[in-house]
Amino acid sequence: MDNVTCATWSDIWVNEGFASYGQYIARSILISEANANSLMNSYHNTAMSIPDGSVYVSVEDLSSSGRIFETRLTHEKVQPCI
Protein backbone atom coordinates (compact mmCIF):
# COMPACT_ATOMS: atom_id res chain seq x y z
CA MET A 1 0.00 0.00 0.00
CA ASP A 2 1.28 3.47 -0.87
CA ASN A 3 0.64 6.25 1.62
CA VAL A 4 1.09 9.94 1.08
CA THR A 5 1.92 11.91 4.19
CA CYS A 6 4.17 14.68 5.43
CA ALA A 7 7.86 13.94 5.67
CA THR A 8 7.86 15.58 9.12
CA TRP A 9 5.45 17.44 11.39
CA SER A 10 7.11 20.63 10.17
CA ASP A 11 5.21 20.14 6.92
CA ILE A 12 1.72 19.74 8.41
CA TRP A 13 0.78 23.09 6.87
CA VAL A 14 0.74 21.36 3.46
CA ASN A 15 -1.98 18.92 4.59
CA GLU A 16 -3.98 21.65 6.28
CA GLY A 17 -3.61 23.93 3.28
CA PHE A 18 -5.13 21.28 1.01
CA ALA A 19 -7.91 20.65 3.53
CA SER A 20 -8.73 24.36 3.68
CA TYR A 21 -8.68 24.63 -0.11
CA GLY A 22 -10.97 21.59 -0.39
CA GLN A 23 -13.38 23.18 2.05
CA TYR A 24 -13.29 26.39 0.00
CA ILE A 25 -14.09 24.49 -3.21
CA ALA A 26 -16.91 22.52 -1.54
CA ARG A 27 -18.51 25.68 -0.14
CA SER A 28 -18.25 27.49 -3.47
CA ILE A 29 -20.07 24.62 -5.21
CA LEU A 30 -22.55 23.59 -2.50
CA ILE A 31 -23.41 27.02 -1.08
CA SER A 32 -21.99 29.99 -2.97
CA GLU A 33 -18.76 31.61 -3.99
CA ALA A 34 -19.53 34.49 -1.62
CA ASN A 35 -19.78 32.02 1.28
CA ALA A 36 -16.48 30.39 0.29
CA ASN A 37 -14.80 33.80 0.04
CA SER A 38 -16.17 34.72 3.46
CA LEU A 39 -14.66 31.53 4.90
CA MET A 40 -11.28 32.27 3.34
CA ASN A 41 -11.37 35.86 4.61
CA SER A 42 -12.10 34.50 8.08
CA TYR A 43 -9.06 32.20 7.84
CA HIS A 44 -6.87 35.10 6.73
CA ASN A 45 -8.15 37.42 9.47
CA THR A 46 -7.54 34.78 12.14
CA ALA A 47 -4.03 34.04 10.88
CA MET A 48 -3.12 37.72 10.72
CA SER A 49 -4.74 38.68 14.04
CA ILE A 50 -1.32 38.47 15.71
CA PRO A 51 1.65 39.88 13.78
CA ASP A 52 4.04 36.96 14.29
CA GLY A 53 4.17 33.27 13.57
CA SER A 54 4.59 30.98 10.62
CA VAL A 55 2.64 28.08 9.15
CA TYR A 56 5.93 26.18 9.05
CA VAL A 57 6.66 24.44 12.35
CA SER A 58 10.34 24.88 13.16
CA VAL A 59 12.48 22.00 14.37
CA GLU A 60 12.68 23.70 17.77
CA ASP A 61 8.86 23.58 18.09
CA LEU A 62 8.37 19.93 17.07
CA SER A 63 8.22 18.77 20.69
CA SER A 64 5.16 20.99 21.29
CA SER A 65 1.87 19.44 20.14
CA GLY A 66 0.26 22.77 21.01
CA ARG A 67 2.41 24.47 18.38
CA ILE A 68 2.03 21.72 15.77
CA PHE A 69 -1.77 21.87 16.00
CA GLU A 70 -2.02 25.58 16.87
CA THR A 71 -5.39 26.80 15.57
CA ARG A 72 -4.38 30.22 14.28
CA LEU A 73 -1.45 29.06 12.17
CA THR A 74 -1.92 25.41 11.35
CA HIS A 75 -5.13 23.69 12.28
CA GLU A 76 -8.02 26.13 11.76
CA LYS A 77 -11.29 24.24 11.51
CA VAL A 78 -14.79 25.59 11.13
CA GLN A 79 -18.29 24.15 11.12
CA PRO A 80 -19.26 21.92 8.16
CA CYS A 81 -20.66 23.76 5.17
CA ILE A 82 -24.04 21.97 5.25
PDB file of C-alpha atoms in Angstrom:
ATOM      1  CA  MET A   1       0.000   0.000   0.000  1.00  0.00           C
ATOM      2  CA  ASP A   2       1.284   3.468  -0.868  1.00  0.00           C
ATOM      3  CA  ASN A   3       0.638   6.249   1.617  1.00  0.00           C
ATOM      4  CA  VAL A   4       1.091   9.940   1.082  1.00  0.00           C
ATOM      5  CA  THR A   5       1.922  11.912   4.190  1.00  0.00           C
ATOM      6  CA  CYS A   6       4.165  14.675   5.433  1.00  0.00           C
ATOM      7  CA  ALA A   7       7.861  13.940   5.669  1.00  0.00           C
ATOM      8  CA  THR A   8       7.863  15.584   9.118  1.00  0.00           C
ATOM      9  CA  TRP A   9       5.453  17.441  11.393  1.00  0.00           C
ATOM     10  CA  SER A  10       7.114  20.629  10.171  1.00  0.00           C
ATOM     11  CA  ASP A  11       5.209  20.140   6.921  1.00  0.00           C
ATOM     12  CA  ILE A  12       1.720  19.739   8.412  1.00  0.00           C
ATOM     13  CA  TRP A  13       0.781  23.090   6.866  1.00  0.00           C
ATOM     14  CA  VAL A  14       0.737  21.362   3.464  1.00  0.00           C
ATOM     15  CA  ASN A  15      -1.984  18.922   4.594  1.00  0.00           C
ATOM     16  CA  GLU A  16      -3.976  21.649   6.279  1.00  0.00           C
ATOM     17  CA  GLY A  17      -3.607  23.930   3.279  1.00  0.00           C
ATOM     18  CA  PHE A  18      -5.131  21.281   1.007  1.00  0.00           C
ATOM     19  CA  ALA A  19      -7.913  20.645   3.535  1.00  0.00           C
ATOM     20  CA  SER A  20      -8.733  24.365   3.685  1.00  0.00           C
ATOM     21  CA  TYR A  21      -8.684  24.631  -0.109  1.00  0.00           C
ATOM     22  CA  GLY A  22     -10.966  21.593  -0.387  1.00  0.00           C
ATOM     23  CA  GLN A  23     -13.381  23.178   2.055  1.00  0.00           C
ATOM     24  CA  TYR A  24     -13.293  26.390   0.003  1.00  0.00           C
ATOM     25  CA  ILE A  25     -14.091  24.487  -3.215  1.00  0.00           C
ATOM     26  CA  ALA A  26     -16.908  22.516  -1.541  1.00  0.00           C
ATOM     27  CA  ARG A  27     -18.510  25.680  -0.142  1.00  0.00           C
ATOM     28  CA  SER A  28     -18.248  27.486  -3.465  1.00  0.00           C
ATOM     29  CA  ILE A  29     -20.071  24.617  -5.212  1.00  0.00           C
ATOM     30  CA  LEU A  30     -22.552  23.594  -2.503  1.00  0.00           C
ATOM     31  CA  ILE A  31     -23.410  27.016  -1.077  1.00  0.00           C
ATOM     32  CA  SER A  32     -21.989  29.986  -2.967  1.00  0.00           C
ATOM     33  CA  GLU A  33     -18.760  31.614  -3.988  1.00  0.00           C
ATOM     34  CA  ALA A  34     -19.533  34.492  -1.617  1.00  0.00           C
ATOM     35  CA  ASN A  35     -19.781  32.017   1.280  1.00  0.00           C
ATOM     36  CA  ALA A  36     -16.483  30.389   0.286  1.00  0.00           C
ATOM     37  CA  ASN A  37     -14.802  33.800   0.041  1.00  0.00           C
ATOM     38  CA  SER A  38     -16.167  34.723   3.462  1.00  0.00           C
ATOM     39  CA  LEU A  39     -14.661  31.534   4.904  1.00  0.00           C
ATOM     40  CA  MET A  40     -11.277  32.268   3.344  1.00  0.00           C
ATOM     41  CA  ASN A  41     -11.370  35.863   4.605  1.00  0.00           C
ATOM     42  CA  SER A  42     -12.104  34.500   8.083  1.00  0.00           C
ATOM     43  CA  TYR A  43      -9.056  32.198   7.840  1.00  0.00           C
ATOM     44  CA  HIS A  44      -6.870  35.104   6.731  1.00  0.00           C
ATOM     45  CA  ASN A  45      -8.153  37.415   9.466  1.00  0.00           C
ATOM     46  CA  THR A  46      -7.540  34.775  12.139  1.00  0.00           C
ATOM     47  CA  ALA A  47      -4.030  34.038  10.880  1.00  0.00           C
ATOM     48  CA  MET A  48      -3.120  37.719  10.719  1.00  0.00           C
ATOM     49  CA  SER A  49      -4.742  38.679  14.040  1.00  0.00           C
ATOM     50  CA  ILE A  50      -1.318  38.466  15.708  1.00  0.00           C
ATOM     51  CA  PRO A  51       1.650  39.877  13.777  1.00  0.00           C
ATOM     52  CA  ASP A  52       4.038  36.963  14.289  1.00  0.00           C
ATOM     53  CA  GLY A  53       4.166  33.272  13.568  1.00  0.00           C
ATOM     54  CA  SER A  54       4.588  30.980  10.616  1.00  0.00           C
ATOM     55  CA  VAL A  55       2.636  28.079   9.147  1.00  0.00           C
ATOM     56  CA  TYR A  56       5.928  26.183   9.053  1.00  0.00           C
ATOM     57  CA  VAL A  57       6.656  24.438  12.349  1.00  0.00           C
ATOM     58  CA  SER A  58      10.338  24.878  13.155  1.00  0.00           C
ATOM     59  CA  VAL A  59      12.480  22.002  14.371  1.00  0.00           C
ATOM     60  CA  GLU A  60      12.676  23.703  17.765  1.00  0.00           C
ATOM     61  CA  ASP A  61       8.862  23.579  18.091  1.00  0.00           C
ATOM     62  CA  LEU A  62       8.370  19.933  17.070  1.00  0.00           C
ATOM     63  CA  SER A  63       8.216  18.775  20.689  1.00  0.00           C
ATOM     64  CA  SER A  64       5.163  20.989  21.286  1.00  0.00           C
ATOM     65  CA  SER A  65       1.873  19.441  20.141  1.00  0.00           C
ATOM     66  CA  GLY A  66       0.260  22.773  21.009  1.00  0.00           C
ATOM     67  CA  ARG A  67       2.406  24.472  18.375  1.00  0.00           C
ATOM     68  CA  ILE A  68       2.034  21.716  15.774  1.00  0.00           C
ATOM     69  CA  PHE A  69      -1.766  21.873  16.002  1.00  0.00           C
ATOM     70  CA  GLU A  70      -2.019  25.582  16.866  1.00  0.00           C
ATOM     71  CA  THR A  71      -5.388  26.802  15.574  1.00  0.00           C
ATOM     72  CA  ARG A  72      -4.383  30.222  14.280  1.00  0.00           C
ATOM     73  CA  LEU A  73      -1.445  29.064  12.166  1.00  0.00           C
ATOM     74  CA  THR A  74      -1.915  25.407  11.347  1.00  0.00           C
ATOM     75  CA  HIS A  75      -5.127  23.687  12.281  1.00  0.00           C
ATOM     76  CA  GLU A  76      -8.023  26.133  11.765  1.00  0.00           C
ATOM     77  CA  LYS A  77     -11.288  24.239  11.506  1.00  0.00           C
ATOM     78  CA  VAL A  78     -14.792  25.590  11.129  1.00  0.00           C
ATOM     79  CA  GLN A  79     -18.291  24.153  11.118  1.00  0.00           C
ATOM     80  CA  PRO A  80     -19.259  21.920   8.164  1.00  0.00           C
ATOM     81  CA  CYS A  81     -20.665  23.756   5.173  1.00  0.00           C
ATOM     82  CA  ILE A  82     -24.040  21.971   5.246  1.00  0.00           C
TER      83      ILE A  82
END
